[in-house]
Amino acid sequence: MFMNRMKLSAVLAATLIAVSLIPVTASAQAPRSPVAPRRELVESVVREAYDKFKGETSGKNADYIPYLAQVDSKLFGVAIVTADNQVFTLGDVNYSFSIQSISKVFTLALAMEELGPDKVFQRIGSEPTGRPFNSVAAVVDMPTHTGNPLVNAGAVATTSLISGKDANERWGRILAFYSKAAGETLTLIEDVYASEAATNAGNKALSMLLAKYERIYADPFESVDIYTKQCSVGVNASQLARMGATLANNGMNPASREQVIKREHIPYILATMTMAGLYDSSGYWAWHVGLPAKSGVGGGIVAVVPGKGAIAVFAPPLDEAGNSVKAQKVIQFVANKLDFNLYSPASVGLK
Ligand code: GLN
């Protein structure tokens, strides 16, 4: 008995020494990311996707905003940021491109911070339009007129909800919020803003139409102007991936550890992205990729893997719906290889 106890304490002591020798890794602080143990796999899949699609030449830069037509079509960057702040990057990840429609996700998040989800749902709605992102017909036909926060009309209306004593204060609030989501100070790309402000008659028309239906909540032209600025914010692929990772990490920026978005708002944001993040291709995307995502005509797409991290891809040529061709292909490839698709047989417990 005594001997046994002696043996037991010797074993315990040896175990304690062994345990204390195991190095404490970064993932020990945030053990939730299942990406962490598969670092090599993640890296090799991202590299495989990059090599596979870098020669892809289909699609064409957006040209209705003159600045965007001139961006080098060959630029191509991929970044992954995990919920425990591991970073994988490949290609042109330091090039700053305009965030464009991806901004809509974060203005939606800010509107919810200020007003709560119920008021935002009431004032904007959350129905897919099944039409192009800048559709006038959708505004006329839909009972809500605004559609959802991720099409232009709904997005301008969402921007009009943001508080502030004047346009400058509202714009400052929006930019500061995006910066917190990125964990870095973001800035306006002045040339993009000038180019888009000179050619945004369509968005002004949408905004005035919303005024007719009383579905815009501040001065319509001022709201379009702030919206145009928010679309002209510069991000690189790494910053965009970190913004996505903030969504994946229940609203907490994985680098700064700041709770930027209330965790209870995240499901509404991800649901909206799933339904309308790639406009009238959102159905295809849900079917084949199964991840909440958002595209912008600047060539960026960010996809969120809830609880795990986000992948951002930047490549300017777009398809007909206005979504980056290469970005869609890379994300589809990576999501399926790494079993990130939320609706895949493995994800729903079928294998
Ligand atoms: N600023 C662009 C616009 O209003 C955003 C569109 C987009 O990225 N799909 O047209």
mmCIF file of C-alpha atoms and ligand atoms in Angstrom:
data_model
loop_
_atom_site.group_PDB
_atom_site.id
_atom_site.type_symbol
_atom_site.label_atom_id
_atom_site.label_comp_id
_atom_site.label_asym_id
_atom_site.label_seq_id
_atom_site.Cartn_x
_atom_site.Cartn_y
_atom_site.Cartn_z
ATOM 1 C CA MET A 1 0.000 0.000 0.000
ATOM 2 C CA PHE A 2 2.741 2.373 1.156
ATOM 3 C CA MET A 3 4.921 1.319 -1.791
ATOM 4 C CA ASN A 4 2.029 1.831 -4.151
ATOM 5 C CA ARG A 5 1.483 5.312 -2.838
ATOM 6 C CA MET A 6 5.197 6.033 -3.268
ATOM 7 C CA LYS A 7 5.050 4.786 -6.844
ATOM 8 C CA LEU A 8 1.978 6.812 -7.543
ATOM 9 C CA SER A 9 3.500 10.044 -6.281
ATOM 10 C CA ALA A 10 6.659 9.360 -8.305
ATOM 11 C CA VAL A 11 4.548 8.904 -11.419
ATOM 12 C CA LEU A 12 2.579 12.074 -10.637
ATOM 13 C CA ALA A 13 5.772 14.058 -10.108
ATOM 14 C CA ALA A 14 7.206 12.767 -13.385
ATOM 15 C CA THR A 15 3.993 13.658 -15.163
ATOM 16 C CA LEU A 16 4.001 17.156 -13.726
ATOM 17 C CA ILE A 17 7.579 17.709 -14.870
ATOM 18 C CA ALA A 18 6.739 16.400 -18.339
ATOM 19 C CA VAL A 19 3.660 18.638 -18.605
ATOM 20 C CA SER A 20 5.532 21.728 -17.509
ATOM 21 C CA LEU A 21 8.134 21.094 -20.208
ATOM 22 C CA ILE A 22 5.545 21.292 -22.966
ATOM 23 C CA PRO A 23 6.003 24.770 -24.463
ATOM 24 C CA VAL A 24 3.039 27.086 -24.136
ATOM 25 C CA THR A 25 1.986 28.057 -27.636
ATOM 26 C CA ALA A 26 -0.104 30.972 -28.848
ATOM 27 C CA SER A 27 -2.973 28.623 -29.507
ATOM 28 C CA ALA A 28 -3.051 27.709 -25.819
ATOM 29 C CA GLN A 29 -4.578 31.148 -25.150
ATOM 30 C CA ALA A 30 -7.304 30.644 -27.730
ATOM 31 C CA PRO A 31 -7.671 26.906 -28.152
ATOM 32 C CA ARG A 32 -10.788 27.201 -30.296
ATOM 33 C CA SER A 33 -9.182 27.407 -33.709
ATOM 34 C CA PRO A 34 -9.141 23.990 -35.322
ATOM 35 C CA VAL A 35 -7.049 25.568 -38.065
ATOM 36 C CA ALA A 36 -4.091 25.728 -35.698
ATOM 37 C CA PRO A 37 -3.136 22.050 -35.714
ATOM 38 C CA ARG A 38 -3.319 21.958 -39.481
ATOM 39 C CA ARG A 39 -0.955 24.768 -40.315
ATOM 40 C CA GLU A 40 0.985 22.841 -42.990
ATOM 41 C CA LEU A 41 -2.224 21.644 -44.570
ATOM 42 C CA VAL A 42 -3.680 25.162 -44.677
ATOM 43 C CA GLU A 43 -0.484 26.502 -46.208
ATOM 44 C CA SER A 44 -0.240 23.796 -48.837
ATOM 45 C CA VAL A 45 -3.903 24.105 -49.836
ATOM 46 C CA VAL A 46 -3.657 27.887 -50.158
ATOM 47 C CA ARG A 47 -0.506 27.534 -52.265
ATOM 48 C CA GLU A 48 -2.152 24.896 -54.443
ATOM 49 C CA ALA A 49 -5.155 27.168 -55.004
ATOM 50 C CA TYR A 50 -2.924 30.143 -55.760
ATOM 51 C CA ASP A 51 -0.886 28.235 -58.355
ATOM 52 C CA LYS A 52 -3.960 26.636 -59.870
ATOM 53 C CA PHE A 53 -5.809 29.908 -60.465
ATOM 54 C CA LYS A 54 -3.095 32.503 -61.004
ATOM 55 C CA GLY A 55 -3.235 32.005 -64.784
ATOM 56 C CA GLU A 56 -7.034 32.435 -64.874
ATOM 57 C CA THR A 57 -7.820 35.265 -67.266
ATOM 58 C CA SER A 58 -11.607 35.391 -67.368
ATOM 59 C CA GLY A 59 -13.536 38.356 -66.048
ATOM 60 C CA LYS A 60 -12.820 42.027 -66.366
ATOM 61 C CA ASN A 61 -12.128 44.952 -64.027
ATOM 62 C CA ALA A 62 -15.122 47.064 -63.070
ATOM 63 C CA ASP A 63 -15.124 50.077 -65.395
ATOM 64 C CA TYR A 64 -18.203 52.054 -64.345
ATOM 65 C CA ILE A 65 -15.898 53.589 -61.739
ATOM 66 C CA PRO A 66 -13.048 54.847 -63.983
ATOM 67 C CA TYR A 67 -10.323 54.378 -61.351
ATOM 68 C CA LEU A 68 -11.059 50.671 -61.062
ATOM 69 C CA ALA A 69 -10.638 50.072 -64.800
ATOM 70 C CA GLN A 70 -6.993 51.090 -64.475
ATOM 71 C CA VAL A 71 -6.001 48.837 -61.603
ATOM 72 C CA ASP A 72 -3.534 46.115 -62.674
ATOM 73 C CA SER A 73 -5.707 43.078 -63.490
ATOM 74 C CA LYS A 74 -2.914 40.684 -62.605
ATOM 75 C CA LEU A 75 -2.761 41.655 -58.936
ATOM 76 C CA PHE A 76 -3.562 38.587 -56.877
ATOM 77 C CA GLY A 77 -3.303 38.143 -53.117
ATOM 78 C CA VAL A 78 -4.629 35.628 -50.612
ATOM 79 C CA ALA A 79 -4.706 36.040 -46.835
ATOM 80 C CA ILE A 80 -6.067 33.895 -44.042
ATOM 81 C CA VAL A 81 -6.357 35.109 -40.462
ATOM 82 C CA THR A 82 -7.520 32.578 -37.898
ATOM 83 C CA ALA A 83 -9.592 33.236 -34.806
ATOM 84 C CA ASP A 84 -6.399 32.780 -32.774
ATOM 85 C CA ASN A 85 -4.610 35.318 -34.970
ATOM 86 C CA GLN A 86 -2.427 33.082 -37.074
ATOM 87 C CA VAL A 87 -1.766 34.673 -40.429
ATOM 88 C CA PHE A 88 -1.083 32.996 -43.798
ATOM 89 C CA THR A 89 -0.470 35.170 -46.831
ATOM 90 C CA LEU A 90 0.483 34.684 -50.447
ATOM 91 C CA GLY A 91 0.949 37.062 -53.382
ATOM 92 C CA ASP A 92 0.009 40.746 -53.498
ATOM 93 C CA VAL A 93 -1.190 41.114 -49.954
ATOM 94 C CA ASN A 94 0.206 44.597 -49.340
ATOM 95 C CA TYR A 95 -1.572 46.323 -52.213
ATOM 96 C CA SER A 96 -4.276 48.632 -50.918
ATOM 97 C CA PHE A 97 -7.488 48.319 -52.938
ATOM 98 C CA SER A 98 -10.896 49.878 -52.363
ATOM 99 C CA ILE A 99 -13.092 47.861 -50.059
ATOM 100 C CA GLN A 100 -16.235 48.793 -52.065
ATOM 101 C CA SER A 101 -19.291 46.739 -51.141
ATOM 102 C CA ILE A 102 -17.503 44.763 -48.446
ATOM 103 C CA SER A 103 -17.839 47.976 -46.421
ATOM 104 C CA LYS A 104 -21.599 47.362 -46.290
ATOM 105 C CA VAL A 105 -21.115 44.496 -43.841
ATOM 106 C CA PHE A 106 -19.317 46.721 -41.357
ATOM 107 C CA THR A 107 -21.731 49.634 -41.656
ATOM 108 C CA LEU A 108 -24.494 47.120 -40.967
ATOM 109 C CA ALA A 109 -22.549 45.994 -37.895
ATOM 110 C CA LEU A 110 -22.153 49.603 -36.722
ATOM 111 C CA ALA A 111 -25.851 50.354 -37.280
ATOM 112 C CA MET A 112 -26.670 47.360 -35.078
ATOM 113 C CA GLU A 113 -24.244 48.543 -32.400
ATOM 114 C CA GLU A 114 -26.096 51.858 -32.354
ATOM 115 C CA LEU A 115 -29.702 50.765 -32.809
ATOM 116 C CA GLY A 116 -29.863 47.048 -32.094
ATOM 117 C CA PRO A 117 -30.809 44.379 -34.635
ATOM 118 C CA ASP A 118 -34.591 44.791 -34.430
ATOM 119 C CA LYS A 119 -34.613 48.429 -35.501
ATOM 120 C CA VAL A 120 -32.141 47.732 -38.294
ATOM 121 C CA PHE A 121 -34.269 44.852 -39.533
ATOM 122 C CA GLN A 122 -37.367 47.033 -39.430
ATOM 123 C CA ARG A 123 -35.783 49.979 -41.233
ATOM 124 C CA ILE A 124 -33.791 48.080 -43.841
ATOM 125 C CA GLY A 125 -35.031 44.471 -44.005
ATOM 126 C CA SER A 126 -33.183 41.367 -45.042
ATOM 127 C CA GLU A 127 -34.657 39.961 -48.232
ATOM 128 C CA PRO A 128 -32.575 38.954 -51.246
ATOM 129 C CA THR A 129 -33.391 40.960 -54.337
ATOM 130 C CA GLY A 130 -32.391 38.387 -56.955
ATOM 131 C CA ARG A 131 -31.283 41.374 -59.009
ATOM 132 C CA PRO A 132 -28.023 43.214 -59.658
ATOM 133 C CA PHE A 133 -26.614 45.136 -56.694
ATOM 134 C CA ASN A 134 -27.574 48.524 -58.125
ATOM 135 C CA SER A 135 -31.079 47.601 -59.272
ATOM 136 C CA VAL A 136 -33.672 50.369 -59.422
ATOM 137 C CA ALA A 137 -36.411 47.836 -60.190
ATOM 138 C CA ALA A 138 -35.767 46.086 -56.856
ATOM 139 C CA VAL A 139 -36.371 49.345 -54.989
ATOM 140 C CA VAL A 140 -39.657 49.861 -56.779
ATOM 141 C CA ASP A 141 -40.874 46.270 -56.587
ATOM 142 C CA MET A 142 -39.867 45.110 -53.124
ATOM 143 C CA PRO A 143 -42.310 45.783 -50.301
ATOM 144 C CA THR A 144 -39.431 47.045 -48.119
ATOM 145 C CA HIS A 145 -37.885 49.041 -51.020
ATOM 146 C CA THR A 146 -34.539 48.853 -49.207
ATOM 147 C CA GLY A 147 -34.201 45.070 -49.748
ATOM 148 C CA ASN A 148 -31.233 44.265 -47.551
ATOM 149 C CA PRO A 149 -28.131 46.087 -46.226
ATOM 150 C CA LEU A 150 -25.799 44.541 -48.812
ATOM 151 C CA VAL A 151 -27.325 45.922 -52.020
ATOM 152 C CA ASN A 152 -26.682 49.552 -52.889
ATOM 153 C CA ALA A 153 -30.112 50.921 -51.958
ATOM 154 C CA GLY A 154 -30.228 49.098 -48.620
ATOM 155 C CA ALA A 155 -26.610 50.020 -47.956
ATOM 156 C CA VAL A 156 -27.128 53.754 -48.505
ATOM 157 C CA ALA A 157 -30.167 53.543 -46.199
ATOM 158 C CA THR A 158 -28.041 51.701 -43.602
ATOM 159 C CA THR A 159 -25.382 54.420 -43.837
ATOM 160 C CA SER A 160 -28.128 56.996 -43.281
ATOM 161 C CA LEU A 161 -28.876 55.344 -39.904
ATOM 162 C CA ILE A 162 -25.428 56.076 -38.465
ATOM 163 C CA SER A 163 -25.507 58.799 -35.812
ATOM 164 C CA GLY A 164 -23.516 62.037 -35.792
ATOM 165 C CA LYS A 165 -24.177 65.754 -35.572
ATOM 166 C CA ASP A 166 -23.065 66.224 -39.171
ATOM 167 C CA ALA A 167 -21.739 64.315 -42.175
ATOM 168 C CA ASN A 168 -18.140 64.565 -40.973
ATOM 169 C CA GLU A 169 -18.901 63.079 -37.611
ATOM 170 C CA ARG A 170 -20.811 60.186 -39.173
ATOM 171 C CA TRP A 171 -18.073 59.485 -41.663
ATOM 172 C CA GLY A 172 -15.486 59.605 -38.864
ATOM 173 C CA ARG A 173 -17.522 57.120 -36.863
ATOM 174 C CA ILE A 174 -17.738 54.719 -39.801
ATOM 175 C CA LEU A 175 -14.023 54.899 -40.596
ATOM 176 C CA ALA A 176 -13.065 54.440 -36.952
ATOM 177 C CA PHE A 177 -15.305 51.392 -36.706
ATOM 178 C CA TYR A 178 -13.799 49.779 -39.822
ATOM 179 C CA SER A 179 -10.345 50.472 -38.394
ATOM 180 C CA LYS A 180 -11.236 48.707 -35.159
ATOM 181 C CA ALA A 181 -12.479 45.694 -37.122
ATOM 182 C CA ALA A 182 -9.171 45.643 -39.043
ATOM 183 C CA GLY A 183 -7.088 46.356 -35.953
ATOM 184 C CA GLU A 184 -5.241 49.049 -37.908
ATOM 185 C CA THR A 185 -5.935 52.612 -38.961
ATOM 186 C CA LEU A 186 -7.594 52.529 -42.366
ATOM 187 C CA THR A 187 -7.766 55.522 -44.687
ATOM 188 C CA LEU A 188 -9.716 56.788 -47.654
ATOM 189 C CA ILE A 189 -8.193 56.300 -51.128
ATOM 190 C CA GLU A 190 -8.842 59.866 -52.311
ATOM 191 C CA ASP A 191 -8.535 59.041 -56.022
ATOM 192 C CA VAL A 192 -11.109 56.263 -55.801
ATOM 193 C CA TYR A 193 -13.475 58.558 -53.943
ATOM 194 C CA ALA A 194 -13.046 61.332 -56.531
ATOM 195 C CA SER A 195 -13.570 58.891 -59.390
ATOM 196 C CA GLU A 196 -16.681 57.344 -57.874
ATOM 197 C CA ALA A 197 -18.174 60.627 -56.639
ATOM 198 C CA ALA A 198 -17.992 61.969 -60.197
ATOM 199 C CA THR A 199 -19.839 58.965 -61.642
ATOM 200 C CA ASN A 200 -22.388 57.894 -59.022
ATOM 201 C CA ALA A 201 -25.587 59.299 -60.555
ATOM 202 C CA GLY A 202 -27.154 55.828 -60.276
ATOM 203 C CA ASN A 203 -26.655 55.675 -56.513
ATOM 204 C CA LYS A 204 -28.009 59.219 -56.144
ATOM 205 C CA ALA A 205 -31.094 58.111 -58.063
ATOM 206 C CA LEU A 206 -31.530 55.093 -55.777
ATOM 207 C CA SER A 207 -31.236 57.336 -52.768
ATOM 208 C CA MET A 208 -33.869 59.798 -54.014
ATOM 209 C CA LEU A 209 -36.170 56.915 -54.825
ATOM 210 C CA LEU A 210 -35.797 55.684 -51.253
ATOM 211 C CA ALA A 211 -36.717 59.184 -50.075
ATOM 212 C CA LYS A 212 -39.961 58.905 -52.031
ATOM 213 C CA TYR A 213 -40.778 55.722 -50.068
ATOM 214 C CA GLU A 214 -39.528 57.246 -46.786
ATOM 215 C CA ARG A 215 -36.924 54.510 -46.524
ATOM 216 C CA ILE A 216 -33.878 56.724 -46.088
ATOM 217 C CA TYR A 217 -33.217 58.223 -42.673
ATOM 218 C CA ALA A 218 -30.993 61.247 -43.302
ATOM 219 C CA ASP A 219 -30.387 63.629 -46.196
ATOM 220 C CA PRO A 220 -30.320 61.404 -49.314
ATOM 221 C CA PHE A 221 -27.387 63.097 -51.050
ATOM 222 C CA GLU A 222 -25.328 63.405 -47.898
ATOM 223 C CA SER A 223 -25.941 59.706 -47.249
ATOM 224 C CA VAL A 224 -24.772 58.768 -50.759
ATOM 225 C CA ASP A 225 -21.664 60.838 -50.268
ATOM 226 C CA ILE A 226 -20.773 59.084 -47.007
ATOM 227 C CA TYR A 227 -21.581 55.745 -48.650
ATOM 228 C CA THR A 228 -19.237 56.616 -51.538
ATOM 229 C CA LYS A 229 -16.488 57.391 -49.046
ATOM 230 C CA GLN A 230 -17.007 54.146 -47.166
ATOM 231 C CA CYS A 231 -16.683 52.247 -50.472
ATOM 232 C CA SER A 232 -13.398 54.079 -51.163
ATOM 233 C CA VAL A 233 -11.663 52.965 -47.972
ATOM 234 C CA GLY A 234 -8.390 51.212 -48.754
ATOM 235 C CA VAL A 235 -7.638 47.749 -47.411
ATOM 236 C CA ASN A 236 -5.078 45.135 -48.317
ATOM 237 C CA ALA A 237 -5.872 41.416 -48.321
ATOM 238 C CA SER A 238 -4.382 40.899 -44.846
ATOM 239 C CA GLN A 239 -6.415 43.720 -43.332
ATOM 240 C CA LEU A 240 -9.542 42.434 -45.021
ATOM 241 C CA ALA A 241 -8.899 38.925 -43.709
ATOM 242 C CA ARG A 242 -8.546 40.344 -40.212
ATOM 243 C CA MET A 243 -11.845 42.193 -40.563
ATOM 244 C CA GLY A 244 -13.363 38.850 -41.546
ATOM 245 C CA ALA A 245 -11.631 37.118 -38.657
ATOM 246 C CA THR A 246 -13.257 39.625 -36.292
ATOM 247 C CA LEU A 247 -16.608 38.318 -37.542
ATOM 248 C CA ALA A 248 -15.396 34.719 -37.278
ATOM 249 C CA ASN A 249 -14.201 35.334 -33.725
ATOM 250 C CA ASN A 250 -17.629 36.434 -32.473
ATOM 251 C CA GLY A 251 -16.924 40.125 -32.942
ATOM 252 C CA MET A 252 -13.582 40.233 -31.144
ATOM 253 C CA ASN A 253 -10.606 41.330 -33.220
ATOM 254 C CA PRO A 254 -8.183 38.414 -32.855
ATOM 255 C CA ALA A 255 -5.118 40.698 -32.935
ATOM 256 C CA SER A 256 -6.172 43.600 -30.715
ATOM 257 C CA ARG A 257 -8.523 41.418 -28.591
ATOM 258 C CA GLU A 258 -11.016 44.298 -28.705
ATOM 259 C CA GLN A 259 -14.705 43.341 -28.759
ATOM 260 C CA VAL A 260 -15.659 45.421 -31.801
ATOM 261 C CA ILE A 261 -19.090 43.935 -32.518
ATOM 262 C CA LYS A 262 -21.468 42.548 -29.920
ATOM 263 C CA ARG A 263 -21.291 38.780 -30.144
ATOM 264 C CA GLU A 264 -25.080 38.419 -30.272
ATOM 265 C CA HIS A 265 -25.144 40.445 -33.511
ATOM 266 C CA ILE A 266 -22.811 38.122 -35.387
ATOM 267 C CA PRO A 267 -25.491 35.586 -36.442
ATOM 268 C CA TYR A 268 -27.552 38.350 -38.099
ATOM 269 C CA ILE A 269 -24.522 39.639 -39.963
ATOM 270 C CA LEU A 270 -23.473 36.181 -41.155
ATOM 271 C CA ALA A 271 -27.058 35.328 -42.154
ATOM 272 C CA THR A 272 -27.253 38.499 -44.241
ATOM 273 C CA MET A 273 -23.914 37.725 -45.885
ATOM 274 C CA THR A 274 -25.030 34.193 -46.720
ATOM 275 C CA MET A 275 -28.190 35.459 -48.311
ATOM 276 C CA ALA A 276 -26.901 38.460 -50.240
ATOM 277 C CA GLY A 277 -23.117 38.664 -49.955
ATOM 278 C CA LEU A 278 -22.496 37.808 -53.593
ATOM 279 C CA TYR A 279 -25.639 39.523 -54.890
ATOM 280 C CA ASP A 280 -27.529 37.509 -57.453
ATOM 281 C CA SER A 281 -24.853 34.768 -57.284
ATOM 282 C CA SER A 282 -25.475 34.187 -53.584
ATOM 283 C CA GLY A 283 -27.492 31.036 -54.274
ATOM 284 C CA TYR A 284 -24.691 29.517 -56.340
ATOM 285 C CA TRP A 285 -22.239 30.449 -53.610
ATOM 286 C CA ALA A 286 -24.287 28.924 -50.769
ATOM 287 C CA TRP A 287 -24.662 25.754 -52.790
ATOM 288 C CA HIS A 288 -21.014 25.347 -53.790
ATOM 289 C CA VAL A 289 -19.064 27.072 -51.031
ATOM 290 C CA GLY A 290 -21.408 27.275 -48.057
ATOM 291 C CA LEU A 291 -19.743 30.180 -46.266
ATOM 292 C CA PRO A 292 -20.974 33.685 -45.418
ATOM 293 C CA ALA A 293 -18.983 36.016 -47.657
ATOM 294 C CA LYS A 294 -18.977 39.473 -49.179
ATOM 295 C CA SER A 295 -17.587 40.747 -52.434
ATOM 296 C CA GLY A 296 -16.699 44.217 -53.680
ATOM 297 C CA VAL A 297 -16.223 45.560 -57.198
ATOM 298 C CA GLY A 298 -12.669 46.524 -56.207
ATOM 299 C CA GLY A 299 -11.873 42.793 -56.585
ATOM 300 C CA GLY A 300 -11.940 41.674 -52.968
ATOM 301 C CA ILE A 301 -13.957 38.875 -51.410
ATOM 302 C CA VAL A 302 -13.872 37.875 -47.766
ATOM 303 C CA ALA A 303 -15.392 34.615 -46.547
ATOM 304 C CA VAL A 304 -15.983 33.831 -42.889
ATOM 305 C CA VAL A 305 -15.574 30.403 -41.319
ATOM 306 C CA PRO A 306 -17.444 30.891 -38.036
ATOM 307 C CA GLY A 307 -15.301 30.182 -34.989
ATOM 308 C CA LYS A 308 -12.259 29.414 -37.131
ATOM 309 C CA GLY A 309 -11.149 32.399 -39.200
ATOM 310 C CA ALA A 310 -11.522 34.186 -42.505
ATOM 311 C CA ILE A 311 -10.033 34.092 -45.962
ATOM 312 C CA ALA A 312 -9.692 37.207 -48.100
ATOM 313 C CA VAL A 313 -8.724 37.165 -51.754
ATOM 314 C CA PHE A 314 -7.999 40.142 -53.981
ATOM 315 C CA ALA A 315 -7.977 39.893 -57.773
ATOM 316 C CA PRO A 316 -9.659 42.678 -59.794
ATOM 317 C CA PRO A 317 -11.326 40.927 -62.787
ATOM 318 C CA LEU A 318 -15.033 40.393 -62.082
ATOM 319 C CA ASP A 319 -17.792 38.214 -63.492
ATOM 320 C CA GLU A 320 -21.163 39.490 -64.694
ATOM 321 C CA ALA A 321 -22.575 39.739 -61.176
ATOM 322 C CA GLY A 322 -19.638 41.917 -60.049
ATOM 323 C CA ASN A 323 -17.755 39.256 -58.075
ATOM 324 C CA SER A 324 -14.008 38.598 -58.464
ATOM 325 C CA VAL A 325 -13.536 35.495 -60.593
ATOM 326 C CA LYS A 326 -10.245 34.349 -59.064
ATOM 327 C CA ALA A 327 -11.343 35.128 -55.530
ATOM 328 C CA GLN A 328 -14.427 32.951 -55.918
ATOM 329 C CA LYS A 329 -12.377 30.086 -57.338
ATOM 330 C CA VAL A 330 -9.713 30.217 -54.649
ATOM 331 C CA ILE A 331 -12.214 30.391 -51.803
ATOM 332 C CA GLN A 332 -14.325 27.585 -53.255
ATOM 333 C CA PHE A 333 -11.230 25.406 -53.636
ATOM 334 C CA VAL A 334 -9.882 26.114 -50.149
ATOM 335 C CA ALA A 335 -13.281 25.792 -48.452
ATOM 336 C CA ASN A 336 -13.900 22.402 -49.990
ATOM 337 C CA LYS A 337 -10.387 21.023 -49.454
ATOM 338 C CA LEU A 338 -10.376 22.087 -45.812
ATOM 339 C CA ASP A 339 -13.986 21.101 -45.209
ATOM 340 C CA PHE A 340 -15.041 24.622 -44.284
ATOM 341 C CA ASN A 341 -18.357 24.417 -46.152
ATOM 342 C CA LEU A 342 -20.948 24.791 -43.378
ATOM 343 C CA TYR A 343 -23.416 22.567 -45.172
ATOM 344 C CA SER A 344 -21.036 19.835 -46.366
ATOM 345 C CA PRO A 345 -21.858 16.250 -45.357
ATOM 346 C CA ALA A 346 -18.986 16.342 -42.844
ATOM 347 C CA SER A 347 -20.156 19.639 -41.333
ATOM 348 C CA VAL A 348 -23.677 18.379 -40.791
ATOM 349 C CA GLY A 349 -22.477 15.094 -39.304
ATOM 350 C CA LEU A 350 -23.138 12.757 -42.230
ATOM 351 C CA LYS A 351 -19.623 11.357 -42.415
HETATM 352 N N1 GLN B 1 -19.307 51.632 -54.632
HETATM 353 C C1 GLN B 1 -19.868 50.609 -55.474
HETATM 354 C C2 GLN B 1 -21.213 51.062 -56.006
HETATM 355 O O1 GLN B 1 -21.905 51.753 -55.310
HETATM 356 C C3 GLN B 1 -20.009 49.365 -54.692
HETATM 357 C C4 GLN B 1 -20.600 48.237 -55.477
HETATM 358 C C5 GLN B 1 -19.976 46.917 -55.206
HETATM 359 O O2 GLN B 1 -18.874 46.777 -54.722
HETATM 360 N N2 GLN B 1 -20.668 45.890 -55.633
HETATM 361 O O3 GLN B 1 -21.574 50.751 -57.091
#
